[in-house]
mmCIF file of C-alpha atoms and ligand atoms in Angstrom:
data_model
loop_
_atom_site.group_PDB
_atom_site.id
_atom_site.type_symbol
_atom_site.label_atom_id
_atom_site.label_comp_id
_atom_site.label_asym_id
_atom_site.label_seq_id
_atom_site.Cartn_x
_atom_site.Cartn_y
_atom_site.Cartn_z
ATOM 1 C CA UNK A 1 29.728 -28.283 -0.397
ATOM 2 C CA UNK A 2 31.319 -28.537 3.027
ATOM 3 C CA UNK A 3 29.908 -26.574 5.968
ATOM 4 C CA UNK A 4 27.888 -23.847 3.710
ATOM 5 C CA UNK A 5 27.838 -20.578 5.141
ATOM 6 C CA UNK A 6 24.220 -20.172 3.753
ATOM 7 C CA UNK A 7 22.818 -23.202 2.240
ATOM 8 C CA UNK A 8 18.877 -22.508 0.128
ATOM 9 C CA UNK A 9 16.333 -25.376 -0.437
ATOM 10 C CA UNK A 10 13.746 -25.349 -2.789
ATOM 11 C CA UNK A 11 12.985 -21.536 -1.396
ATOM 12 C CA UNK A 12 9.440 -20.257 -2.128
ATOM 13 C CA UNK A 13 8.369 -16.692 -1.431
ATOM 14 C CA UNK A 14 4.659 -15.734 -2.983
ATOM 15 C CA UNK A 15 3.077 -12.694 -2.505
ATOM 16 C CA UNK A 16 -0.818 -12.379 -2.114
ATOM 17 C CA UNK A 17 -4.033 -14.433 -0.857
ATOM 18 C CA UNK A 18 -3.288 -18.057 -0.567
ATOM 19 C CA UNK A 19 0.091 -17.476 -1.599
ATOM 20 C CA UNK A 20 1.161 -20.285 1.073
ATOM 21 C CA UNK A 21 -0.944 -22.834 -1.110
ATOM 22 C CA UNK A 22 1.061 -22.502 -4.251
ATOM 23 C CA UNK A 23 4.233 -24.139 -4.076
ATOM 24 C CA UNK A 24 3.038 -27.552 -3.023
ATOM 25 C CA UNK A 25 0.262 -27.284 -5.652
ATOM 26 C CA UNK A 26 1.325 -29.006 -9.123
ATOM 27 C CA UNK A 27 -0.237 -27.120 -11.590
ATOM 28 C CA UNK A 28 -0.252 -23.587 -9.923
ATOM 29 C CA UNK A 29 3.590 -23.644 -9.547
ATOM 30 C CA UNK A 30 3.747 -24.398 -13.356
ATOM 31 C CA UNK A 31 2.338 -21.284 -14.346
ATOM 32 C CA UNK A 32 4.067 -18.133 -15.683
ATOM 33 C CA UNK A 33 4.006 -14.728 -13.933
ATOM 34 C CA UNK A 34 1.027 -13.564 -15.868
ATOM 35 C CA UNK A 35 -1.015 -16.426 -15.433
ATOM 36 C CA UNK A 36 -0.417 -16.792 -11.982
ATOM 37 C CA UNK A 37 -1.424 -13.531 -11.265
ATOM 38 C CA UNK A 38 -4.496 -13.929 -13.746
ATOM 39 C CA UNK A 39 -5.437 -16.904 -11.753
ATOM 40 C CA UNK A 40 -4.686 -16.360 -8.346
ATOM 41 C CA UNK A 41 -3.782 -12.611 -7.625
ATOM 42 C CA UNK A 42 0.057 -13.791 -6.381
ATOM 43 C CA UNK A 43 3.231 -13.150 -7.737
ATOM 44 C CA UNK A 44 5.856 -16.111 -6.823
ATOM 45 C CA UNK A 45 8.562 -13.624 -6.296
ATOM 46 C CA UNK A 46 11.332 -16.210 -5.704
ATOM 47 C CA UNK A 47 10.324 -20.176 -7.552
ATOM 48 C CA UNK A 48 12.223 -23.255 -5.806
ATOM 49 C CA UNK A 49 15.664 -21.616 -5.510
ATOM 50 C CA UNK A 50 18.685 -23.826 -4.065
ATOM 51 C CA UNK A 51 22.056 -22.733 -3.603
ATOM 52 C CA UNK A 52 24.941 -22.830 -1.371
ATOM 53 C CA UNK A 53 27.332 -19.831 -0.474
ATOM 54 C CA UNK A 54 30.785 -20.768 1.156
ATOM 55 C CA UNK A 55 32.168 -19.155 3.614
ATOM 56 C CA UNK A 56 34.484 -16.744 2.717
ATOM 57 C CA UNK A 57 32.656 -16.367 -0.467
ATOM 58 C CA UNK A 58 31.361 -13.458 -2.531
ATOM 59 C CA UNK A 59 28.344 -14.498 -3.747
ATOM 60 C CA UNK A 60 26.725 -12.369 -6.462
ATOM 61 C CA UNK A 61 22.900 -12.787 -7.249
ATOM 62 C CA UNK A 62 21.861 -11.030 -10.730
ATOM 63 C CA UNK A 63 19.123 -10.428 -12.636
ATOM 64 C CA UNK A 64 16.656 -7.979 -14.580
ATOM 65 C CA UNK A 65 14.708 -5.794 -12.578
ATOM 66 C CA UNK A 66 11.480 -7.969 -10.849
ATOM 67 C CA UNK A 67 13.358 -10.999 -11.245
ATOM 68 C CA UNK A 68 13.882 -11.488 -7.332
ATOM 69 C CA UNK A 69 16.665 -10.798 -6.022
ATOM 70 C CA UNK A 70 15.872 -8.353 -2.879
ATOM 71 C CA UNK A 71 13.435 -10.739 -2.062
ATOM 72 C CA UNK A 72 15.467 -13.754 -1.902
ATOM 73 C CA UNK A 73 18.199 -11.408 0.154
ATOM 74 C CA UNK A 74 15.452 -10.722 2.619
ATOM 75 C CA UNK A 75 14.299 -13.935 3.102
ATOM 76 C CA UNK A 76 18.052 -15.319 4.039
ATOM 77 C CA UNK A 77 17.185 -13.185 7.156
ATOM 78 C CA UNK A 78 13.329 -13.179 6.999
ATOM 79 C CA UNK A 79 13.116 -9.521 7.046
ATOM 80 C CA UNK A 80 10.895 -11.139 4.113
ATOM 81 C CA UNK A 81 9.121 -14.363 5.500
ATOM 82 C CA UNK A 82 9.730 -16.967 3.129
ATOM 83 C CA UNK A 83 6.382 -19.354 2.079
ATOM 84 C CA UNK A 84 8.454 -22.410 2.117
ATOM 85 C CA UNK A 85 11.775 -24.264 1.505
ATOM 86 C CA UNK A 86 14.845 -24.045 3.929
ATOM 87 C CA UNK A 87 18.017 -21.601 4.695
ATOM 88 C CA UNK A 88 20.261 -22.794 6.628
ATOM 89 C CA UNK A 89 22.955 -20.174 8.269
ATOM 90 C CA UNK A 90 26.048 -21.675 9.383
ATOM 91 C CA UNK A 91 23.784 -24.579 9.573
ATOM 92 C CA UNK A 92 21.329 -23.362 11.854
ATOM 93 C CA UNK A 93 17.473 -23.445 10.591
ATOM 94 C CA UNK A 94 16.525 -19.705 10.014
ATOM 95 C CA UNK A 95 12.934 -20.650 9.449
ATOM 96 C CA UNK A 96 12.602 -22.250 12.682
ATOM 97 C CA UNK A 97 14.300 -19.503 14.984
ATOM 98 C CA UNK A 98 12.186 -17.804 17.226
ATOM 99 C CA UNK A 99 12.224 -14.475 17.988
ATOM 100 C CA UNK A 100 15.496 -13.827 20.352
ATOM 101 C CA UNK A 101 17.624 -16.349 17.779
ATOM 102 C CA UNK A 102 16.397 -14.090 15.140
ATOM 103 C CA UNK A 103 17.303 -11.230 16.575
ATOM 104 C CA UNK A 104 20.605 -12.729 17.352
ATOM 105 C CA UNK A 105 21.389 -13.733 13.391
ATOM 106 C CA UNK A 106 20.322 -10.220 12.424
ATOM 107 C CA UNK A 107 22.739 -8.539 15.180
ATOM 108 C CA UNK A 108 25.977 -10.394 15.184
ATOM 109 C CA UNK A 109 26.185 -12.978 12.248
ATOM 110 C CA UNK A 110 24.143 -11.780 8.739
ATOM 111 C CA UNK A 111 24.472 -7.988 8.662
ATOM 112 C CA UNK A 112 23.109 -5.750 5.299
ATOM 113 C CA UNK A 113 24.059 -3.012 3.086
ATOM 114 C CA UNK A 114 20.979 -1.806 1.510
ATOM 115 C CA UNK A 115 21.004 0.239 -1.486
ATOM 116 C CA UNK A 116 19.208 3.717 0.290
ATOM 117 C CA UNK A 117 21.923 3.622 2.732
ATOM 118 C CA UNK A 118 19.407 3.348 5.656
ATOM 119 C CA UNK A 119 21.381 5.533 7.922
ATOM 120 C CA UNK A 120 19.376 7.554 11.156
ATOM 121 C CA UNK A 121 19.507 10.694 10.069
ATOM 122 C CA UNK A 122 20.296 12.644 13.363
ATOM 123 C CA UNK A 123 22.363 10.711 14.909
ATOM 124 C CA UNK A 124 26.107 11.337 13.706
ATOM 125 C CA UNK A 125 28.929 8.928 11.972
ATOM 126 C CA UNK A 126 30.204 7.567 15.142
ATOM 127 C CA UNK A 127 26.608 6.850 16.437
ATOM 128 C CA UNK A 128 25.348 5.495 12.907
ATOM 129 C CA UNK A 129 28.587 2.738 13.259
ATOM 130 C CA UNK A 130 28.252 1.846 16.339
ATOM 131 C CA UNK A 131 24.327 1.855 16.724
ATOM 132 C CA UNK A 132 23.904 -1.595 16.137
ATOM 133 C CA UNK A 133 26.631 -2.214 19.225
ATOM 134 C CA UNK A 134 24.693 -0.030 21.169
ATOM 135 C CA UNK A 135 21.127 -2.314 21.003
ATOM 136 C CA UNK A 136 23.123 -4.994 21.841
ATOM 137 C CA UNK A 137 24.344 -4.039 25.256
ATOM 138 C CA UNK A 138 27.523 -2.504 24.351
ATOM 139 C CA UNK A 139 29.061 -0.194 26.941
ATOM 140 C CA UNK A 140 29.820 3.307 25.551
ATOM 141 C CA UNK A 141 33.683 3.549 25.513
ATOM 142 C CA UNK A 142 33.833 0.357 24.316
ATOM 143 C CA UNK A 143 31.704 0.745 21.379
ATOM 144 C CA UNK A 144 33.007 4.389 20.557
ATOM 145 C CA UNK A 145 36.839 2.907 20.099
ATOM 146 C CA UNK A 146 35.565 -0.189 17.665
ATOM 147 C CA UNK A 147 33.330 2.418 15.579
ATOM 148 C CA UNK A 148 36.337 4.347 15.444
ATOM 149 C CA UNK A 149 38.229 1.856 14.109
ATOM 150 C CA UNK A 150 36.213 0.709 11.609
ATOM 151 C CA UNK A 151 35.240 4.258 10.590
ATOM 152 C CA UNK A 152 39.210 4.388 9.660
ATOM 153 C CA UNK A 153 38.538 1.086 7.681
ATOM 154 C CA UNK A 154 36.001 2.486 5.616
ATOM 155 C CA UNK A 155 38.003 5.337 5.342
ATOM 156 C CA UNK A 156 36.084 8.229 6.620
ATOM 157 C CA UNK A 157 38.383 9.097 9.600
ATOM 158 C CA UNK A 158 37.453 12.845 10.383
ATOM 159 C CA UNK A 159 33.687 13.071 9.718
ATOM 160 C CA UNK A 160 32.973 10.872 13.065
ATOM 161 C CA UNK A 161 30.795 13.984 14.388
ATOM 162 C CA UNK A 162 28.931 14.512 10.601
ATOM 163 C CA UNK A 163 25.314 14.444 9.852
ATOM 164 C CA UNK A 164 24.527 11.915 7.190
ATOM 165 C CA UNK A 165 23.211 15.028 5.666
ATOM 166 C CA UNK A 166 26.520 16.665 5.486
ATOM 167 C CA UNK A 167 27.889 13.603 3.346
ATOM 168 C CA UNK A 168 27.786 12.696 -0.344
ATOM 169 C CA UNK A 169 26.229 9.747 -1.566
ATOM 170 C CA UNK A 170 29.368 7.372 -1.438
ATOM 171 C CA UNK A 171 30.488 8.529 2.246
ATOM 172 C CA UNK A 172 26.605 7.691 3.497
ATOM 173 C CA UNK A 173 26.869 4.521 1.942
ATOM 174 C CA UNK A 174 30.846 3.888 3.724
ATOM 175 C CA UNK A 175 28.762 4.448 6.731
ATOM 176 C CA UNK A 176 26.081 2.018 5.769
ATOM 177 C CA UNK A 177 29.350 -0.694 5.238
ATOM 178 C CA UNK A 178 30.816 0.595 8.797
ATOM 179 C CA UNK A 179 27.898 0.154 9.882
ATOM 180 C CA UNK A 180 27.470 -3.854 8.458
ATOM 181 C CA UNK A 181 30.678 -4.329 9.788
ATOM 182 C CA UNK A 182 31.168 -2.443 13.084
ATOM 183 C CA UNK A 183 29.070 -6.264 14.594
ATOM 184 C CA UNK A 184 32.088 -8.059 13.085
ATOM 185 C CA UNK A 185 29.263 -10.251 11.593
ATOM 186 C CA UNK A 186 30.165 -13.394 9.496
ATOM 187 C CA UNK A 187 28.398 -12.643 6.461
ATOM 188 C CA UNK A 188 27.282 -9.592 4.819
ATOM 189 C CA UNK A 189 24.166 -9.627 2.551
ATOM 190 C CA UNK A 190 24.629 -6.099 -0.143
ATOM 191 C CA UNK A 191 21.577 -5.241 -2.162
ATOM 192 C CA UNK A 192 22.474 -3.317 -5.142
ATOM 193 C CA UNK A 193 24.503 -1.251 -2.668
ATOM 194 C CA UNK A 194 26.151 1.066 -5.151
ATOM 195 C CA UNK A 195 23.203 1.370 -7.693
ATOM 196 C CA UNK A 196 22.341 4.887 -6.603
ATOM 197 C CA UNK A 197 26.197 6.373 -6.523
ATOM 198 C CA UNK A 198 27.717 7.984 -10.020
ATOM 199 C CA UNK A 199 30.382 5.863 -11.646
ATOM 200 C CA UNK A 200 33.771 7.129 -10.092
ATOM 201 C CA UNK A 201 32.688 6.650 -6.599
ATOM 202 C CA UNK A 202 30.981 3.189 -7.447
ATOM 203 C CA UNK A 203 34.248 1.897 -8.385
ATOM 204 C CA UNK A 204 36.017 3.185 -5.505
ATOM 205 C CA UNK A 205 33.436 1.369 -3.441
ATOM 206 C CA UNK A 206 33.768 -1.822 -5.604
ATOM 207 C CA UNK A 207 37.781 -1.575 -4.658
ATOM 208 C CA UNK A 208 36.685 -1.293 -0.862
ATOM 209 C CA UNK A 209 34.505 -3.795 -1.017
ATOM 210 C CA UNK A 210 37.063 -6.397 -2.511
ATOM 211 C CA UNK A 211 39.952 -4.974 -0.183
ATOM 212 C CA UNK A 212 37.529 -5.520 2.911
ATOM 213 C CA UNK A 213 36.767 -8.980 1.788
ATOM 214 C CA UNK A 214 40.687 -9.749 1.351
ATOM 215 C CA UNK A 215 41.313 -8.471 4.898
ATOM 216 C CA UNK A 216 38.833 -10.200 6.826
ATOM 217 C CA UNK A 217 37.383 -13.091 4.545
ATOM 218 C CA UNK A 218 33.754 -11.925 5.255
ATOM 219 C CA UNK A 219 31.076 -14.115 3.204
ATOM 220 C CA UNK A 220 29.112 -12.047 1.252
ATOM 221 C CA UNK A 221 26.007 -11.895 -0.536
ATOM 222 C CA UNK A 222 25.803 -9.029 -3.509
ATOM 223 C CA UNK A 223 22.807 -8.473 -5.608
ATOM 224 C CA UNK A 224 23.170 -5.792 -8.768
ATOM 225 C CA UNK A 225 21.968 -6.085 -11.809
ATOM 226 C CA UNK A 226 25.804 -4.647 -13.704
ATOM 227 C CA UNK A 227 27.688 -7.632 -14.862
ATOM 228 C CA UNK A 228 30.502 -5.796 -14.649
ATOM 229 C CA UNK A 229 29.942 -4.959 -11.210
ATOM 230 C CA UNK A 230 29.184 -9.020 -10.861
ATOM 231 C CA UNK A 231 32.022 -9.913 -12.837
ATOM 232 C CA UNK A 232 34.112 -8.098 -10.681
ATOM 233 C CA UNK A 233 33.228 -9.018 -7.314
ATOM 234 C CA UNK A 234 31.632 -12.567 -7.701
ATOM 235 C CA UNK A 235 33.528 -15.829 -6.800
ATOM 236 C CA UNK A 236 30.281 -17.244 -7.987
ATOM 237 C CA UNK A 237 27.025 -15.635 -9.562
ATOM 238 C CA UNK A 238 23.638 -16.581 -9.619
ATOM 239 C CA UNK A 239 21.035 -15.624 -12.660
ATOM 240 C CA UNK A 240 17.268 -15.037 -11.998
ATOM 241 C CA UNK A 241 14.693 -14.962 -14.234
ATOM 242 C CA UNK A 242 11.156 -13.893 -12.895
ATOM 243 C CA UNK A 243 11.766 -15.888 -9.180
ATOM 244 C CA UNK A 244 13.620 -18.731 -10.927
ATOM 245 C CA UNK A 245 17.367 -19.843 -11.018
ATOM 246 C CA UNK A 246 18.847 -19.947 -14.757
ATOM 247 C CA UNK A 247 22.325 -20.589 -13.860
ATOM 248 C CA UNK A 248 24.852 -20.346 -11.389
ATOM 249 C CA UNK A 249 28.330 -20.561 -12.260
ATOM 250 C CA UNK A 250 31.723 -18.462 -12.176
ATOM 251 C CA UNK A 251 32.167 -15.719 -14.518
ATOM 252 C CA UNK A 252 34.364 -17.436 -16.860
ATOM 253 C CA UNK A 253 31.569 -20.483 -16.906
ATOM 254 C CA UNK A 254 28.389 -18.145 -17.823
ATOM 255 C CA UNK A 255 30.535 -16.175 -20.700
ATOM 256 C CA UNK A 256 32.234 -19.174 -22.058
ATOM 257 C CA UNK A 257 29.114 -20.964 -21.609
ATOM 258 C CA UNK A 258 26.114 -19.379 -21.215
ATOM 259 C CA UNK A 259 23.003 -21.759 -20.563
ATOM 260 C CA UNK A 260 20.176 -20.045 -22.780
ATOM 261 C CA UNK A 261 19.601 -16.988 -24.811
ATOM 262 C CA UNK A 262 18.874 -14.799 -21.741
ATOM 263 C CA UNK A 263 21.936 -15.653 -20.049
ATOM 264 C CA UNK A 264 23.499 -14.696 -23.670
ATOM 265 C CA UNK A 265 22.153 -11.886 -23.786
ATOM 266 C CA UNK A 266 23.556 -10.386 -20.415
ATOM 267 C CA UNK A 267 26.637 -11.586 -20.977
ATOM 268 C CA UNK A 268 26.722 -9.826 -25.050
ATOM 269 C CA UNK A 269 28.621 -6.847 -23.723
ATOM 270 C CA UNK A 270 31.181 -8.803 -21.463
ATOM 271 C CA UNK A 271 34.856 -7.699 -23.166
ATOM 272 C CA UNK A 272 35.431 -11.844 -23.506
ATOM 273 C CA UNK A 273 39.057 -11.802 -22.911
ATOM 274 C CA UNK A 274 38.599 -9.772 -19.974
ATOM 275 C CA UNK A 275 36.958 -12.892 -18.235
ATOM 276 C CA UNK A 276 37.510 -15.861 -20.162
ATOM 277 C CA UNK A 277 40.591 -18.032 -19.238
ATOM 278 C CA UNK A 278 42.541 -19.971 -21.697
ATOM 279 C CA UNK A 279 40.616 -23.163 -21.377
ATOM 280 C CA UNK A 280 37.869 -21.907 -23.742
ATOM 281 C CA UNK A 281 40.196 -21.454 -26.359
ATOM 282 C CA UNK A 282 42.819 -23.863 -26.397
ATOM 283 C CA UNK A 283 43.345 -26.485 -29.122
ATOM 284 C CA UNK A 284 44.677 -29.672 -29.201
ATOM 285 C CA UNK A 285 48.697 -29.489 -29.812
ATOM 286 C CA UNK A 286 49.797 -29.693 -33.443
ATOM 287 C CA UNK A 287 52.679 -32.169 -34.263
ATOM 288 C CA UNK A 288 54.847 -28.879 -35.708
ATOM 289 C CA UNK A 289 54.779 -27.439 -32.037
ATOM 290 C CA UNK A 290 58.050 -27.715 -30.199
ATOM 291 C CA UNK A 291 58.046 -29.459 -26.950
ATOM 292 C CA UNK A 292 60.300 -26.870 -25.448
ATOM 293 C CA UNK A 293 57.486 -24.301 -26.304
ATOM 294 C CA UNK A 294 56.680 -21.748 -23.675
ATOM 295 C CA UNK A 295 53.966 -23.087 -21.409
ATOM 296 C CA UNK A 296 50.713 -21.023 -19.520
ATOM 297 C CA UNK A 297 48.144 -22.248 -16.837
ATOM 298 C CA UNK A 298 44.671 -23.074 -18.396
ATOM 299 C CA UNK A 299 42.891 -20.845 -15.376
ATOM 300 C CA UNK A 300 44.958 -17.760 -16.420
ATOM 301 C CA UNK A 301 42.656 -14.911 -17.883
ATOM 302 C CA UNK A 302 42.817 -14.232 -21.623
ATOM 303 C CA UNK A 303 44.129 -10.787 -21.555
ATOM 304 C CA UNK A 304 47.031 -11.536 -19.374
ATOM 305 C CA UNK A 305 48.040 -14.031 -21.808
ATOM 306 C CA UNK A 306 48.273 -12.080 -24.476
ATOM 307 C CA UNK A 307 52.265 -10.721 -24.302
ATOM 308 C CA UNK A 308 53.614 -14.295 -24.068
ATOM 309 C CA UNK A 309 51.508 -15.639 -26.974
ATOM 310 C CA UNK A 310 51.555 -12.583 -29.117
ATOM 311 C CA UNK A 311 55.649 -12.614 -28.913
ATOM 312 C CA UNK A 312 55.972 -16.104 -29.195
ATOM 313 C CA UNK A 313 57.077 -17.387 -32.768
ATOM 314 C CA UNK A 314 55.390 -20.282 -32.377
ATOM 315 C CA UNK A 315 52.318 -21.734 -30.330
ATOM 316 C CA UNK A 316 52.096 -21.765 -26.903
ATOM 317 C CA UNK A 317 51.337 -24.563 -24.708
ATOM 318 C CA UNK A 318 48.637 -24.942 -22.395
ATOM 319 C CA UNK A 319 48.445 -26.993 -18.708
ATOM 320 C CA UNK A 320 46.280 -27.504 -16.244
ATOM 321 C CA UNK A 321 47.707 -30.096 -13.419
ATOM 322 C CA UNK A 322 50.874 -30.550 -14.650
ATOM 323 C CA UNK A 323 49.688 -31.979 -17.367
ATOM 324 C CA UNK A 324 49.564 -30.408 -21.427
ATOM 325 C CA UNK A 325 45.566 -29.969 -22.394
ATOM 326 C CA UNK A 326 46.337 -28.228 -25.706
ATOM 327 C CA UNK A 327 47.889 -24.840 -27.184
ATOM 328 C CA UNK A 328 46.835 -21.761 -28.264
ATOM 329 C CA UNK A 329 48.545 -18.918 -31.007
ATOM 330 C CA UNK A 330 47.888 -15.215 -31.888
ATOM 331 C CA UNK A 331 44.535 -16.693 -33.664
ATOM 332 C CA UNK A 332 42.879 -17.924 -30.984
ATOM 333 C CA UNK A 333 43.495 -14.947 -28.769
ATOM 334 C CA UNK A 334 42.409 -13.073 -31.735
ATOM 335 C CA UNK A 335 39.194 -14.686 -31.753
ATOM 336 C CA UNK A 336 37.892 -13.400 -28.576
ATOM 337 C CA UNK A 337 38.986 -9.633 -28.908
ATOM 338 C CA UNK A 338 36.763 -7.020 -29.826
ATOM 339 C CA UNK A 339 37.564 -5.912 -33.523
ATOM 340 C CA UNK A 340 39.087 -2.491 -32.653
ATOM 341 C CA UNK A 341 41.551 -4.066 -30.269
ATOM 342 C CA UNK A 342 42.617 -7.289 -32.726
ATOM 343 C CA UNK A 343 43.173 -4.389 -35.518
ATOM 344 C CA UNK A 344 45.657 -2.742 -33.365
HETATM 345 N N1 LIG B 401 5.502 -6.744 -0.828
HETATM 346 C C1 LIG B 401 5.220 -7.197 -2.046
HETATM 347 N N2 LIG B 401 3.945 -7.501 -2.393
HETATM 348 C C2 LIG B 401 3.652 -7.983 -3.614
HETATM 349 N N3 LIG B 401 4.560 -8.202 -4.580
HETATM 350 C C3 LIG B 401 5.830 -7.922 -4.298
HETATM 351 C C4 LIG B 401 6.236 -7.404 -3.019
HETATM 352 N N4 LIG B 401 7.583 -7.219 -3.040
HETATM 353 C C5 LIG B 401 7.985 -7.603 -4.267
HETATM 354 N N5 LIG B 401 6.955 -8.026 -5.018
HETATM 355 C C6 LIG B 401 7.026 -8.541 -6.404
HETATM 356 O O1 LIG B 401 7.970 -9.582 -6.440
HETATM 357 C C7 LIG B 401 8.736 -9.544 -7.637
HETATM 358 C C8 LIG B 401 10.209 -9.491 -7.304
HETATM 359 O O2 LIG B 401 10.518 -8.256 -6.687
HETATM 360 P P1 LIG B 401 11.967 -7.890 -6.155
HETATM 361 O O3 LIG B 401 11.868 -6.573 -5.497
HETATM 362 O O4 LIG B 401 12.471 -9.021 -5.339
HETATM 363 O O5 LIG B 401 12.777 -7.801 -7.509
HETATM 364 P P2 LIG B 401 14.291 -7.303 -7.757
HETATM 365 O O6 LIG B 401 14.936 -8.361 -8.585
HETATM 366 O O7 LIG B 401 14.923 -6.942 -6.472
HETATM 367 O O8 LIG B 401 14.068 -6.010 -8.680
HETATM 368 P P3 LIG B 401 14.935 -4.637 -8.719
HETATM 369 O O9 LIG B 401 16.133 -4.925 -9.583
HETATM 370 O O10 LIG B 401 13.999 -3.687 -9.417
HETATM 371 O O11 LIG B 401 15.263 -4.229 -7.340
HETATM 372 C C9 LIG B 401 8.216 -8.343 -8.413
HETATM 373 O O12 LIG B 401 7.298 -8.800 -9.343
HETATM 374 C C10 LIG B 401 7.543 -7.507 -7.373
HETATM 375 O O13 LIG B 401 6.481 -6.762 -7.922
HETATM 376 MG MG1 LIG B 402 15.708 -5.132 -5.690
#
């Protein structure tokens, strides 16, 4: 990848005595969890991770609970200090900074949305936003009329003189994105930033979060453990498994092609046609098809294909480049829908 935003070698974060000793070490870093711990008294929270994010990108990590994904979101930043391996930020060696370039990455480039909002409790809206302008030297007016602004963003315009206190769950947590975003930093790391917030509200935020990211093309980092949630915001997504990559792909590549059984099983519930594209169901063209046949993009999702190919007499063709890959009819869309909806 060209110019990473965040770029992750061989990452290592243990916990507990010695932990530093364990990653070089052959036949320590070859044991499971259990035995580790049996053995050692560490847990290797995050296992020789690589990945690059893009910039621009929304890059979701998932996972079951354990499985390491706050701690690899800390370490981008060393709010957790990594045991070994490299992140680079916009090319820059985190684990080398020293303290001032630290405290320069945390304050205007990598900003985060943590999942207990985090906010100061008596200071109000306004100062919550614009608190992190405030530590870095920002004059008063100044950093008043940019909280302001962004305040409007998130869409809390009104409550600038609240109490966190005096907000519900969703509002504290637009603060906590005002907040990420009153820097103007590049990238935003979110760890399960919506977990805590009842189901309406979480998909309003979902919608703000993917409007904000249209608007200003922020990079962004998103760990949750709801697929849907990940299947909604993620360019990419990233699978743990106790510290360990599984796989790392785009929504349509883990359901259409999941790597193992525990990548199957997260992905059971997924309504297929809801994130599947044609690709994974076309078929090569039959001699009876008519050229002039009506013809759809191989990247186009499932469900959206469904009107053309369901009122089409015959099959429909399918391209990708300019060029014909196949065709698909009413049975292969059929395939992938959930009984109730191909009985309708
Ligand atoms: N400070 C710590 N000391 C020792 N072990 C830790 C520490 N922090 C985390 N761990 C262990 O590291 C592993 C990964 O924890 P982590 O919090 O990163 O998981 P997670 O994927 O974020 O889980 P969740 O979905 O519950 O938030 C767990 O086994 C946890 O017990
Ligand atoms: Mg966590």
């Amino acid at each position: 990848m060209n110019n990473p935003a965040i770029s992750v070698r061989s990452l290592w974060k243990v916990f507990g005595p010695g932990g530093e000793k364990i990653p070089g070490n052959r036949e320590l870093s070859a044991l499971g969890s259990a035995e580790l711990l049996e053995r050692t008294k560490c847990v290797a929270a995050v296992r020789n991770l690589s990945f690059d994010v893009a910039k621009g990108e929304v890059f979701v990590v998932m996972g079951l609970s354990g499985s390491g994904k706050s701690t690899l979101i800390r370490c981008l930043t060393r709010l957790i200090e990594p045991t070994s391996g490299q992140v680079l930020v916009d090319g820059n060696d985190v684990l080398k900074a020293g303290v001032a370039e630290l405290r320069e990455l945390r304050r205007r480039k990598v900003s985060m949305v943590f999942q207990h909002f985090g906010l100061l409790p008596h200071r109000t809206v306004l100062d919550n936003v614009s608190y992190g302008l405030q530590i870095r030297g920002t004059g008063r007016n100044e950093r008043h009329a940019k909280a302001r602004e962004i305040i409007e963003l998130v869409g809390l315009k009104g409550y600038e003189q609240h109490y966190p206190d005096q907000l519900s769950g969703g509002m504290q947590q637009r603060v906590g994105l005002g907040r990420a975003l009153a820097g103007d930093p590049d990238t935003i790391l979110f760890d399960e930033p919506f977990s805590a917030l009842d189901p309406l509200i979480r998909r309003d935020m979902q919608a703000e979060v993917i409007r904000l990211h249209k608007d200003m093309g922020k990079t962004m980092v998103f760990v949750t453990h709801d697929l849907s949630e990940a299947l909604k915001l993620g360019d990419r997504i990233l699978i743990m498994r106790n510290g360990e990559p599984v796989q790392c792909g785009t929504g349509d590549d883990l359901v259409g092609s999941p790597a193992d059984k525990y990548i199957e099983d997260f992905v059971s519930e997924v309504p297929r046609a809801d994130v599947l594209t044609l690709k994974w169901i076309t078929r090569p063209v039959a001699d009876s098809t008519p050229g002039d046949a009506a013809v759809l993009n191989s990247r186009m999702i499932i469900r959206d294909a469904i009107p053309a190919v369901m009122h089409s007499s015959c099959p429909v063709l399918v391209e990708e480049g300019g060029r014909i890959t196949g065709q698909i009819d009413r049975d292969s869309i059929l395939s992938v829908l959930q009984p109730a909806e191909a009985a309708a």
